[in-house]
Structures are given as structure tokens and as C-alpha cells.
mmCIF file of C-alpha atoms and ligand atoms in Angstrom:
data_model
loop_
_atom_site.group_PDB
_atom_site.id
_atom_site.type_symbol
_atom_site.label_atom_id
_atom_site.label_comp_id
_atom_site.label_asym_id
_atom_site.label_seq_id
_atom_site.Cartn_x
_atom_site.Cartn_y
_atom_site.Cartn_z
ATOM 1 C CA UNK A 1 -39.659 1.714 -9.085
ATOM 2 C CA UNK A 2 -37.921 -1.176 -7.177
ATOM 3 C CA UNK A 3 -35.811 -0.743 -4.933
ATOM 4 C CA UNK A 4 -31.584 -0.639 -6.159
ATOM 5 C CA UNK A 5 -29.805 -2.939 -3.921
ATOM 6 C CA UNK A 6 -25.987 -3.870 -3.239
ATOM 7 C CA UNK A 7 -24.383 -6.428 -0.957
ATOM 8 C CA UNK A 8 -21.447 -4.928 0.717
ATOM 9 C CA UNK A 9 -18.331 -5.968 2.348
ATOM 10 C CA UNK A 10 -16.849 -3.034 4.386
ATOM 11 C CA UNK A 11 -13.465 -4.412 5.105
ATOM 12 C CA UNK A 12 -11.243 -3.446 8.386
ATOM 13 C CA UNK A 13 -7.702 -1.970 8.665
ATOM 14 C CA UNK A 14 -5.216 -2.755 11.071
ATOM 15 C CA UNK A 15 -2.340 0.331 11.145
ATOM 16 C CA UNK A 16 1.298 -1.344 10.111
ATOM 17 C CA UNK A 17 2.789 2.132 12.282
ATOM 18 C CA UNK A 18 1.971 4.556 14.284
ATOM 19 C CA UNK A 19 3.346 7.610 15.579
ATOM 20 C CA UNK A 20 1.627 10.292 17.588
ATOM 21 C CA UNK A 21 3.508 13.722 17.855
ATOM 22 C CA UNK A 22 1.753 16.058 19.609
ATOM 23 C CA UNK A 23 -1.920 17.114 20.642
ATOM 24 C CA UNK A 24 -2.785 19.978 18.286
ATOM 25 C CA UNK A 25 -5.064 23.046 19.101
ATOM 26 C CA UNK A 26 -8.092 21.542 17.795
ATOM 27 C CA UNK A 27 -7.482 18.937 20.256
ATOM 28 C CA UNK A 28 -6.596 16.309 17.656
ATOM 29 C CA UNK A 29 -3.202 14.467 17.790
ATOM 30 C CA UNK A 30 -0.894 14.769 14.351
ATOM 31 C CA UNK A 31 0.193 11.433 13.516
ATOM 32 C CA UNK A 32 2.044 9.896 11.003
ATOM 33 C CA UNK A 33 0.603 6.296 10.477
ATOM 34 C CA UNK A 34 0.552 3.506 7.453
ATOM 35 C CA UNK A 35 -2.697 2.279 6.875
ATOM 36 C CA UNK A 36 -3.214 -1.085 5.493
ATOM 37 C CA UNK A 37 -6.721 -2.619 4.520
ATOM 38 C CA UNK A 38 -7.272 -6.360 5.894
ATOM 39 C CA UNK A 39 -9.836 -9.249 4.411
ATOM 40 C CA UNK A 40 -11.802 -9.332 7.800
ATOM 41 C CA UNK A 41 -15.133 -6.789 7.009
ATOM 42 C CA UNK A 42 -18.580 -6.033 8.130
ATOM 43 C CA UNK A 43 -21.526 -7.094 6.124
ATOM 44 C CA UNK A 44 -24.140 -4.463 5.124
ATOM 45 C CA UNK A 45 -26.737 -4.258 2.692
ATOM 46 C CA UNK A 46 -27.928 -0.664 1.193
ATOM 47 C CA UNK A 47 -31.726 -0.595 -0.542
ATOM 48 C CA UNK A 48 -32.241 2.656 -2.389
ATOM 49 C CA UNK A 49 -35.514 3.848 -3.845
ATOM 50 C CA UNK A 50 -36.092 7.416 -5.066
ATOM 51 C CA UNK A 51 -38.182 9.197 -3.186
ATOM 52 C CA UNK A 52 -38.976 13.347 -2.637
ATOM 53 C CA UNK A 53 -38.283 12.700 0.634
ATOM 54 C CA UNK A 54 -35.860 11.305 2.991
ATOM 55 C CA UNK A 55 -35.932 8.477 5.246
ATOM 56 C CA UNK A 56 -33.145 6.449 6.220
ATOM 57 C CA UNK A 57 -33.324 3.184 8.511
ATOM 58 C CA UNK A 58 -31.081 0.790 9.658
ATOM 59 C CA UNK A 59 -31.002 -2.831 10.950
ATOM 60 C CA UNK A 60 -27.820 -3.264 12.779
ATOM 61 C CA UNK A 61 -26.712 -6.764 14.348
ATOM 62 C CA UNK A 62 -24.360 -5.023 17.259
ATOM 63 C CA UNK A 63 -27.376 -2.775 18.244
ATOM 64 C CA UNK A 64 -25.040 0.746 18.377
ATOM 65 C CA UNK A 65 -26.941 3.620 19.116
ATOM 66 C CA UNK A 66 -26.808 6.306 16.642
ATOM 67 C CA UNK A 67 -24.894 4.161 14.346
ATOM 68 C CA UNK A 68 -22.296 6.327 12.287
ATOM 69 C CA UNK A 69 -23.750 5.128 9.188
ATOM 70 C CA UNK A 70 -26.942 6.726 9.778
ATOM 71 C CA UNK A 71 -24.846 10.094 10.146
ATOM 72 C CA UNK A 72 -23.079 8.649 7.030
ATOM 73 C CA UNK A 73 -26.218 8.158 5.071
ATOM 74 C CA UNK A 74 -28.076 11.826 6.115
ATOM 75 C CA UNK A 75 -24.395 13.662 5.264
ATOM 76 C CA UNK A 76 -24.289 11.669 1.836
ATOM 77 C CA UNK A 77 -28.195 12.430 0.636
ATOM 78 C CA UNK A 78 -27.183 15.939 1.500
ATOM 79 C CA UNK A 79 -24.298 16.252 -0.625
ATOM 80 C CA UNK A 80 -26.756 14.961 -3.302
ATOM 81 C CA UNK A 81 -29.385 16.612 -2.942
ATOM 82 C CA UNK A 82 -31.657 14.561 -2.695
ATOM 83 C CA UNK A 83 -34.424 12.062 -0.858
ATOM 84 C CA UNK A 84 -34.980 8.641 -1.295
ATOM 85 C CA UNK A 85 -36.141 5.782 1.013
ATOM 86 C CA UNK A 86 -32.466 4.280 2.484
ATOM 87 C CA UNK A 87 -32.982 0.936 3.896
ATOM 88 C CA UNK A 88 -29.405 -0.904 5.634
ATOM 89 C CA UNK A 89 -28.795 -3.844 7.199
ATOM 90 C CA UNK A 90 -25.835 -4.132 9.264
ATOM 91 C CA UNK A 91 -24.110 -7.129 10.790
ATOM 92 C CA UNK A 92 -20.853 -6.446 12.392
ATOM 93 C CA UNK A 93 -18.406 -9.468 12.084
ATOM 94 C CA UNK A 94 -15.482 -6.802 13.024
ATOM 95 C CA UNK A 95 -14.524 -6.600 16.509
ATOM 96 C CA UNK A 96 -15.700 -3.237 18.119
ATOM 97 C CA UNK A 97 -13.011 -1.158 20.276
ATOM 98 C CA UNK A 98 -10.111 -3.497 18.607
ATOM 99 C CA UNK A 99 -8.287 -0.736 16.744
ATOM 100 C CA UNK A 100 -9.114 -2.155 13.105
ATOM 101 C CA UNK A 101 -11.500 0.866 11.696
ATOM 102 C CA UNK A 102 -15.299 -1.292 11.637
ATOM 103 C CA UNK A 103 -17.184 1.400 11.938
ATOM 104 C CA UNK A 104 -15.169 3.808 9.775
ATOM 105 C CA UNK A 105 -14.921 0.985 7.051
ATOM 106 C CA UNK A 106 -18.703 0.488 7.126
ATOM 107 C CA UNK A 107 -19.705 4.810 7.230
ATOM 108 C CA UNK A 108 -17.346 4.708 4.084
ATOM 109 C CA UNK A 109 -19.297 2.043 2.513
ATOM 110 C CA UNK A 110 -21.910 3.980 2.614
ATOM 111 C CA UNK A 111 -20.193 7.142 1.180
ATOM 112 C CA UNK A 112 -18.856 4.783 -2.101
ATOM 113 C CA UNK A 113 -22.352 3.004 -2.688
ATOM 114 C CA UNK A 114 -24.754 5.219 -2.092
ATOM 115 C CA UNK A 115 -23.804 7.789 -5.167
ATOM 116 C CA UNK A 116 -23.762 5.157 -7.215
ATOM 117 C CA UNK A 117 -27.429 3.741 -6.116
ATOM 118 C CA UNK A 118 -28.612 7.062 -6.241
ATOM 119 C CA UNK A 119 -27.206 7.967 -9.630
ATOM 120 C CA UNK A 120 -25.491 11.004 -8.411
ATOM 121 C CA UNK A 121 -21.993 11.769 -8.248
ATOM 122 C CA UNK A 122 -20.031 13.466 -5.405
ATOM 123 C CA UNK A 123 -16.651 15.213 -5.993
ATOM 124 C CA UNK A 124 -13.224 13.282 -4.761
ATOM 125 C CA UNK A 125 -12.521 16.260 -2.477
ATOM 126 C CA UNK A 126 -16.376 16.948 -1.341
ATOM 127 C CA UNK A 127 -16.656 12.751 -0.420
ATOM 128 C CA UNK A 128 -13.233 12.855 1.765
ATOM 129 C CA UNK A 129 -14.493 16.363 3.424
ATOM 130 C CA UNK A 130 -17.347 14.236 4.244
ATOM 131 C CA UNK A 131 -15.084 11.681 5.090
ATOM 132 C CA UNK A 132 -13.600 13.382 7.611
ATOM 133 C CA UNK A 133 -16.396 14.794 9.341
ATOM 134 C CA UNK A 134 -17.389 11.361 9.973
ATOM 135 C CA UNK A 135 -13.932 10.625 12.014
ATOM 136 C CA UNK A 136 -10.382 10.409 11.551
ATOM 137 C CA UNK A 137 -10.165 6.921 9.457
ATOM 138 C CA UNK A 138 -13.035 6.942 7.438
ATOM 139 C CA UNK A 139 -10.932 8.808 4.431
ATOM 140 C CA UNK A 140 -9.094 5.923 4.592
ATOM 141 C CA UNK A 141 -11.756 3.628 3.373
ATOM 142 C CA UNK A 142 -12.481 5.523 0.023
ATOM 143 C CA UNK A 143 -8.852 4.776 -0.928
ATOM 144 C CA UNK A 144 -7.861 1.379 0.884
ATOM 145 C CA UNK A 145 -4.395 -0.179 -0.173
ATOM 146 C CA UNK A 146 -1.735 0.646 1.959
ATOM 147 C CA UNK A 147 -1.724 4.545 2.771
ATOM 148 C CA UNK A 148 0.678 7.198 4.519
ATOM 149 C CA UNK A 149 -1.981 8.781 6.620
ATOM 150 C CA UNK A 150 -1.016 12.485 8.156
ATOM 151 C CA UNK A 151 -2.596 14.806 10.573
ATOM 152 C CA UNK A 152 -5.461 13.474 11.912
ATOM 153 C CA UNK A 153 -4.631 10.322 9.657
ATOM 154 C CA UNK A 154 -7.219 11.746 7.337
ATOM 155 C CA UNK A 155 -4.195 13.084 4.885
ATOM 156 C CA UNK A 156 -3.503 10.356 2.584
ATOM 157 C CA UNK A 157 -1.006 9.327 0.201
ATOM 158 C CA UNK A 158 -0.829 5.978 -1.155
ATOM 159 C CA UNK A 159 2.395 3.796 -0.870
ATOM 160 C CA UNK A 160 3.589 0.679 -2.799
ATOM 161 C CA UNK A 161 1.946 -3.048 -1.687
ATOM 162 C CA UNK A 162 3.356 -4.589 1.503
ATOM 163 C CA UNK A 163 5.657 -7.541 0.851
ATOM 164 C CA UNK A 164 4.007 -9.622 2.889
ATOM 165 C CA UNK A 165 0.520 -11.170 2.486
ATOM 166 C CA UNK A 166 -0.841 -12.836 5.640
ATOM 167 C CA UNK A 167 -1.365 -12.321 9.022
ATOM 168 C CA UNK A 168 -2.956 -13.434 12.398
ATOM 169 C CA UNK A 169 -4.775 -10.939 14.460
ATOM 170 C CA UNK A 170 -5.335 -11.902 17.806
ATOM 171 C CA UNK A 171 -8.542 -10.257 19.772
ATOM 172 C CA UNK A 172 -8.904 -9.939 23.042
ATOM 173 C CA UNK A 173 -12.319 -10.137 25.116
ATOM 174 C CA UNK A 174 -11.672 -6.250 25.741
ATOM 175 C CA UNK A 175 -12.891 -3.011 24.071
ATOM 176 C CA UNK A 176 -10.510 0.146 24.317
ATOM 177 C CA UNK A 177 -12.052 3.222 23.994
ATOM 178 C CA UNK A 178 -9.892 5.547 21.180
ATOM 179 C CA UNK A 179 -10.648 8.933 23.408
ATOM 180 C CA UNK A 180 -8.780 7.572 26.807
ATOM 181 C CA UNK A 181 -6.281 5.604 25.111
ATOM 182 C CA UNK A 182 -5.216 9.531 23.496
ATOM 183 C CA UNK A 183 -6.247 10.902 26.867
ATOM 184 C CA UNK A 184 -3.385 8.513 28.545
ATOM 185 C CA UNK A 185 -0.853 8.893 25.837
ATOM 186 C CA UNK A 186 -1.471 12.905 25.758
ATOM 187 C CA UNK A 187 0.002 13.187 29.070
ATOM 188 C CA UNK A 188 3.306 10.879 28.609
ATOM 189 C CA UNK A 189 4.144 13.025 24.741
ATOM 190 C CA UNK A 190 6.922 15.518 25.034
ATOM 191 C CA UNK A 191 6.969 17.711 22.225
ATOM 192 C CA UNK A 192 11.042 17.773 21.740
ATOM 193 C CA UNK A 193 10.380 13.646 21.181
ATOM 194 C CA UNK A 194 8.169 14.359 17.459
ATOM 195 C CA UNK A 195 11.121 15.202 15.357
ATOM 196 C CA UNK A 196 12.820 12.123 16.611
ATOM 197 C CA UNK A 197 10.168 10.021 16.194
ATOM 198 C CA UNK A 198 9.438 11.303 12.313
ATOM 199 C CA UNK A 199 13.166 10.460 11.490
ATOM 200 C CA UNK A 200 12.435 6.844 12.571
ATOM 201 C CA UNK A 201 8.930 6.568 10.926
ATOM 202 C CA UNK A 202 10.669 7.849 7.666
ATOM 203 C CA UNK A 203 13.515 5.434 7.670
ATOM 204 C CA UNK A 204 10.627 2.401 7.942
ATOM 205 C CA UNK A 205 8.868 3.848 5.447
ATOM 206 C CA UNK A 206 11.684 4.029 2.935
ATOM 207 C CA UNK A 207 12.800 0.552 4.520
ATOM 208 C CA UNK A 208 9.610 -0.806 2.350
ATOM 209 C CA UNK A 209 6.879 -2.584 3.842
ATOM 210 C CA UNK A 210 6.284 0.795 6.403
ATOM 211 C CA UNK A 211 6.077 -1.751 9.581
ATOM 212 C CA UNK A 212 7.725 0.195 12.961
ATOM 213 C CA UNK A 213 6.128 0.585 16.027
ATOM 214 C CA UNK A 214 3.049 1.767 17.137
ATOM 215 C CA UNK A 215 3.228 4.547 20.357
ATOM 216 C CA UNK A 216 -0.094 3.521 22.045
ATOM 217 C CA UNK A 217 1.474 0.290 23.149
ATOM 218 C CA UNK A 218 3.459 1.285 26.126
ATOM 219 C CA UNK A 219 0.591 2.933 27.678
ATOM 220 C CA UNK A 220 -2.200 0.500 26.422
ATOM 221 C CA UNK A 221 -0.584 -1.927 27.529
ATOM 222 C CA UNK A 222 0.662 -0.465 31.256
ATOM 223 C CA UNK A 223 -3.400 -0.700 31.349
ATOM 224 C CA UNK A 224 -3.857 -4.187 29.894
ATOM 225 C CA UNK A 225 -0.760 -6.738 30.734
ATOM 226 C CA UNK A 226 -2.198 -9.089 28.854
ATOM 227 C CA UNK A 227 -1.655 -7.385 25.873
ATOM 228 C CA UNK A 228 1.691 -7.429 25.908
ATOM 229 C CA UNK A 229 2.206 -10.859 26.091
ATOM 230 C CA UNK A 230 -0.293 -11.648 23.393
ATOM 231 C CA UNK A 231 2.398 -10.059 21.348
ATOM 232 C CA UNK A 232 5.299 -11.749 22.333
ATOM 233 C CA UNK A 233 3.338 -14.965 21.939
ATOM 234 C CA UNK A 234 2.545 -13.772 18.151
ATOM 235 C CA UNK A 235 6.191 -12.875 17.733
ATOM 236 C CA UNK A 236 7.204 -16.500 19.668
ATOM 237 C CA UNK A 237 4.565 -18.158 16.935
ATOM 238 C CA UNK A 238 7.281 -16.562 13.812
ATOM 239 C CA UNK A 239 5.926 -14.146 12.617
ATOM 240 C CA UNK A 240 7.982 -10.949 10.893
ATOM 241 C CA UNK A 241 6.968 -8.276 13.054
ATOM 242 C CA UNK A 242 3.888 -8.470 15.449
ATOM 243 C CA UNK A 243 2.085 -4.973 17.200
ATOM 244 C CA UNK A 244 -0.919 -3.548 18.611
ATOM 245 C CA UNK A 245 -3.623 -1.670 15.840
ATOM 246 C CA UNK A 246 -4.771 1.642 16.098
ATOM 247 C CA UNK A 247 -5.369 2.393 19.707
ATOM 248 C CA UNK A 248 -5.924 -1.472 20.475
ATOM 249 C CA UNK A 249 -7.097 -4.171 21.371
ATOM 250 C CA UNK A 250 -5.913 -6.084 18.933
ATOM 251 C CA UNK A 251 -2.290 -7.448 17.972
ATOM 252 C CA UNK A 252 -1.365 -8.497 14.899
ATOM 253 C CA UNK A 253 1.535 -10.443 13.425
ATOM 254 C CA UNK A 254 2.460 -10.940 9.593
ATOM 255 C CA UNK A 255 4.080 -13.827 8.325
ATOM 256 C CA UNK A 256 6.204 -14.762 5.434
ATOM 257 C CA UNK A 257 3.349 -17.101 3.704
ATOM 258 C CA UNK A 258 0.054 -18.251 4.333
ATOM 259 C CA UNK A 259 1.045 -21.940 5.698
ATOM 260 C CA UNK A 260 3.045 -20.064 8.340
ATOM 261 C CA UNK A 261 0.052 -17.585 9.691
ATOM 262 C CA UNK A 262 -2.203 -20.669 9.071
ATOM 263 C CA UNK A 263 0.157 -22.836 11.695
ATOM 264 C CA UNK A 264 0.391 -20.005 14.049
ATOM 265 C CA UNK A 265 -3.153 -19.190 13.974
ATOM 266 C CA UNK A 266 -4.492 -22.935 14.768
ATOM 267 C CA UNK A 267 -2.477 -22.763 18.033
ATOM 268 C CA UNK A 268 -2.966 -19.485 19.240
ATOM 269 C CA UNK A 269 -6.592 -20.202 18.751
ATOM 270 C CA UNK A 270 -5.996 -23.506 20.690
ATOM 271 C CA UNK A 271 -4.099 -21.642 23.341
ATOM 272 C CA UNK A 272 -6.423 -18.871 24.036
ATOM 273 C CA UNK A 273 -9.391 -21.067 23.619
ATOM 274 C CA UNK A 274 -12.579 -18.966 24.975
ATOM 275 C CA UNK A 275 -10.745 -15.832 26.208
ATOM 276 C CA UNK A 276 -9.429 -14.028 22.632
ATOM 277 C CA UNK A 277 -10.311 -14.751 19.417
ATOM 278 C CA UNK A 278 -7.623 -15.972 16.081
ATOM 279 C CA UNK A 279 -8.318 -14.705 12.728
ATOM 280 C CA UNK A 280 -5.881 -15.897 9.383
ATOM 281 C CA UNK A 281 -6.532 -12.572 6.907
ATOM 282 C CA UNK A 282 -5.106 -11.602 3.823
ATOM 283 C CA UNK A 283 -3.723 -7.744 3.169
ATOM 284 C CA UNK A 284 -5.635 -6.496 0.893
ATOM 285 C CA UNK A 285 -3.965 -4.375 -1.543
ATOM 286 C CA UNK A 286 -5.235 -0.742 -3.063
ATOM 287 C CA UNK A 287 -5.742 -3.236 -6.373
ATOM 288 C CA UNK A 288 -7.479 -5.985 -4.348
ATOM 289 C CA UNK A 289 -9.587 -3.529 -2.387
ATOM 290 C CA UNK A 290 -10.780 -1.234 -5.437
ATOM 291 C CA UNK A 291 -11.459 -4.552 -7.056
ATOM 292 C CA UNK A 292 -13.760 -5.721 -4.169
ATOM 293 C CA UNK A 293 -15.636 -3.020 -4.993
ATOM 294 C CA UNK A 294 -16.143 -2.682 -8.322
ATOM 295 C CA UNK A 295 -17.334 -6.716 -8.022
ATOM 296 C CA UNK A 296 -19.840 -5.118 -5.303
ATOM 297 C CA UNK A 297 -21.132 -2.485 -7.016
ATOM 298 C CA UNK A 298 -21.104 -4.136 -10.631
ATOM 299 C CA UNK A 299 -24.612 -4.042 -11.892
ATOM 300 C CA UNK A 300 -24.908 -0.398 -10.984
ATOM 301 C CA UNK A 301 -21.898 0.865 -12.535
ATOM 302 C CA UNK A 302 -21.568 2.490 -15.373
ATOM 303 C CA UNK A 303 -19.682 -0.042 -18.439
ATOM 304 C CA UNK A 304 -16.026 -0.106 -18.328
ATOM 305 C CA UNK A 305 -16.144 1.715 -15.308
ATOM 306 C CA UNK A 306 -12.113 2.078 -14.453
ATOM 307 C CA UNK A 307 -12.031 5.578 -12.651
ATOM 308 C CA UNK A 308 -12.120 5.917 -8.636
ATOM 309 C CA UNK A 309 -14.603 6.147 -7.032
ATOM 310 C CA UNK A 310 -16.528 4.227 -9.801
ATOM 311 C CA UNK A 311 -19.401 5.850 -11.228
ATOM 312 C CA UNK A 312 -23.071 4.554 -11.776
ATOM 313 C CA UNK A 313 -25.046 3.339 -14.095
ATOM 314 C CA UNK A 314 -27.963 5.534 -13.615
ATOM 315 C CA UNK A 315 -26.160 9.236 -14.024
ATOM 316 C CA UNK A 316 -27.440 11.476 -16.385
HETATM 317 O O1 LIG B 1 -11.930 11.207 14.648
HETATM 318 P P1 LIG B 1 -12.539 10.189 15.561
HETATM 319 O O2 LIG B 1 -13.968 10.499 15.901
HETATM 320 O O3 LIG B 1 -12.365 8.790 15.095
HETATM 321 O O4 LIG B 1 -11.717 10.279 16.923
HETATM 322 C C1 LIG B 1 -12.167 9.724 18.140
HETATM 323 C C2 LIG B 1 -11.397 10.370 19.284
HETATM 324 O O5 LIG B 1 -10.027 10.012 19.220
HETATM 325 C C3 LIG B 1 -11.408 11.894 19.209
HETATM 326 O O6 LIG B 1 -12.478 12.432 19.917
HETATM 327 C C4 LIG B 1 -10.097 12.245 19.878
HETATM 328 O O7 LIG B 1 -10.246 12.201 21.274
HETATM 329 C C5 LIG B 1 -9.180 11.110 19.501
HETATM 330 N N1 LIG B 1 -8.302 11.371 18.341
HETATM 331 C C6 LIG B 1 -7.224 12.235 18.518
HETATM 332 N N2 LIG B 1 -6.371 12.449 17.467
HETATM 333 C C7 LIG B 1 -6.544 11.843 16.275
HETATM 334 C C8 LIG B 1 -7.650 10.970 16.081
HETATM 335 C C9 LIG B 1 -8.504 10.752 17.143
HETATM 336 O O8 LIG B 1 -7.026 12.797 19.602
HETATM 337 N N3 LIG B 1 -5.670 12.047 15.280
#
């Protein structure tokens, strides 16, 4: 048999808020963020044939060593049971150690496409245990949308469409590493600060849109000036609200319409010519995101194929 084949987009996140609480005994931080899927994604190809046994490879364009889709790829043939020859190709367009989720996004792809290459389905709850395994965000990614993420941010529930649309996200020529930006913020958290700091997340949740602040930024930032004025440069260029992602690098700044981020994106670019990079991106809503990849997936899913994740074509 030929190989089954998809092209895949594996879109990034940026987080619209972040609070962490306190480090937990499983040395985890609980959080309470908003997640929010972005147009800006990885590229990577999945060949399936079926096979008794299993080899996976991988072609990847930013040369990672033990790439978390390969982990991705072994964990999801085991919840199958069963072999096959898994062929990817991999070519990062998303930042790496910018807070926006690339990796996650892209060990997710492979958790929603392979099933449905492989004619085998996983259960919702099985797939997100999986999920988490993998790390923190990559629950995220089966959902998309914009999310409430608790605990380790791998508790999701999903919240109504952000109001706004567009948005710039500046880059800088920096990597932050997730584990020492937690390390640093670890030892500034007081635990008598969480219950304050849920009362505030709350009220810009029910405020709509979910935007706030995000806690990493004060100590990121002590590490990184520039940082900091990146974002008051994105909120000097008018946009709504402008903050750091995840655990950084990256700032971003929604505006109002797409002329707006457009404008503001053309001169930051001009401005920072060389050093960080300007991208215009869309939010991509739950609708726009499940959409995405039902498009993706298409000729190998089963006709009229509305339920989440979608199911193939080849199940028996
Ligand atoms: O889960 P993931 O592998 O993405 O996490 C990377 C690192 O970030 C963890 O090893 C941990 O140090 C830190 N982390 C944390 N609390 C979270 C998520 C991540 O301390 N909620």
C-alpha cells in the first residue's frame, strides 16, 4: 500500500494572561492562564504506511535533538497499538524559546493526524493524558480557540472568541529557557499573593476578552531590559493591550483592526531592522482552528465528519 500522507500546519499560541500561584509538590507551578491560538505555525508533513513494525523518522529543519514529536509519534503508535513506517518532515517557521508553544503545537499535530492516518481512534481523555505527558501546553493544541488553562495549564475549559482579531508579535534575537524563567520567578512568589492574584485574573476574565498581565514579566525582563521596552514601543505603536507570551521572548500587542497592526507592524519592523523580528497574525478562533484542521486532514476523514477530534476515513 502507498503511503497516507497529510500536509500540516501546527499553529502557535501566544498566552493573553498569566498568573503563576505557587510551586506545587510535584514541582510544577499552578497557573491560571488564557490560551489563545495565533495564525503563525510550523510546517510538517506525516507519511503513514502500515507496517507490523514500528519505525518512526523525522526530517526536521531546526535540527533539535530528540525532537518531541518523535516522543509524540512512539506515545501515539502505542496508544494504538500498532506499527507502521512514520515518515515527518519538519520545518520550524515558529520562533524557538519565544513563549508561543512551537513545539507543543507541532507534538499535538502529531497526536490529531496520526489516528486518523492510521485508521485508529484514541479516546478524548486517553489523547490529552498523552497530551500531557508530552508537556504542559500540548493539551492545548487538541482544543485551540481561546482556553482557560489550570494547573499545569493542561486543565482546559474553553471561553468565548476574543474581540479582537489582529496582532503584532515582536521577536527578539533571544531564546528563554521555560525551566529558569520558573526557576527565577519561584523564588520572588509568596504564597499569601495567589488568592489576590486569582481575584484579579477572574475579574479579566469576566471583563471579556481574558487580557491581564502576565507574572513572568517583571523577572524576565529584570534579565532582558530590552524586553521591556519592546513593549512599551508596541503599546506607543496603539495597540489595546501589549505583553510578554508564556515565559518569553516574545511581546505581543493586539489591535483594534487589521490596518492598525498592519501600520504598526511595517515600522516596528523598520525600527528593529536586523535585531528582532515583526509578524502581522490573525487569532485564530476554536472555529477557525478546528476548521484548519478538518481542511488538513480532509481526504482522510471520515464524510461529514463534524465531531472533535475528527475521525478517519479508514476505521473499521
Ligand atoms: O511541561 P513542560 O515540559 O513544558 O515544562 C517545562 C518546564 O517548565 C518544567 O520542567 C518546569 O520546570 C516548568 N514548568 C513549571 N510549571 C508549569 C509548567 C512548566 O514549573 N506549570
Amino acid at each position: 500500500m502507498s503511503a497516507r500522507e497529510v500536509r500540516l500546519q501546527a499553529p502557535a499560541k501566544i498566552n493573553l494572561n498569566l498568573r503563576v500561584l505557587f510551586k506545587r509538590p510535584d514541582g510544577y507551578h499552578e497557573l491560571r492562564t488564557v490560551f489563545q491560538t495565533i495564525s503563525l505555525s510550523d510546517r510538517l508533513v506525516i507519511r503513514y504506511r502500515p507496517a507490523r513494525k514500528l519505525t518512526v523518522s523525522l526530517q526536521d529543519s531546526g535540527g533539535i535533538a530528540d525532537n518531541i514529536v518523535l516522543r509524540a509519534a512512539h506515545l501515539c503508535a502505542g496508544a494504538m497499538r500498532c506499527g507502521g513506517d512514520i515518515e515527518m518532515e519538519l520545518v520550524k517557521r515558529v520562533p524557538i524559546g519565544a513563549g508561543l508553544g512551537g513545539g507543543s503545537s507541532d507534538a499535538a499535530a502529531v497526536l490529531l493526524a496520526l489516528p486518523v492516518l492510521a485508521g485508529k481512534s484514541i479516546p478524548a481523555a486517553r489523547l490529552s493524558a498523552i497530551a500531557s505527558q508530552l508537556g504542559s501546553d500540548v493539551p492545548f493544541f487538541l482544543q485551540g480557540g481561546t482556553a482557560l488553562g489550570l494547573g499545569r495549564g493542561e486543565e482546559l475549559y474553553p471561553l468565548p472568541d476574543t474581540m479582537s482579531r489582529h496582532a503584532v508579535l515582536l521577536v527578539p534575537d533571544l531564546a528563554v529557557s521555560t525551566a529558569t524563567a520558573y526557576g527565577a520567578l519561584s523564588r520572588t512568589l509568596l504564597p499569601a499573593h495567589a488568592d489576590t492574584k486569582i481575584a484579579a485574573f477572574e475579574s479579566e476574565v469576566w471583563d471579556g476578552g481574558g487580557q491581564g498581565k502576565n507574572d513572568f514579566e517583571p523577572v524576565v525582563f529584570a534579565l532582558h531590559p530590552k524586553l521591556k521596552l519592546m513593549k512599551s514601543q508596541l503599546e506607543r505603536s496603539g495597540s489595546i493591550c501589549a505583553s510578554m507570551t508564556g515565559s518569553g521572548s516574545a511581546i505581543f500587542g493586539l489591535f483594534e483592526d487589521r490596518e492598525q497592526a498592519g501600520q504598526a507592524c511595517q515600522s516596528l519592523a523598520l525600527k528593529y531592522k536586523g535585531e528582532n523580528r515583526a509578524f502581522l497574525i490573525r487569532l485564530l478562533s476554536r472555529g477557525s482552528y478546528r476548521n484548519l484542521w478538518r481542511r488538513q486532514l480532509q481526504s482522510h476523514l471520515a464524510p461529514d465528519n463534524q465531531i472533535w477530534p475528527p475521525r478517519s476515513l479508514y476505521e473499521r
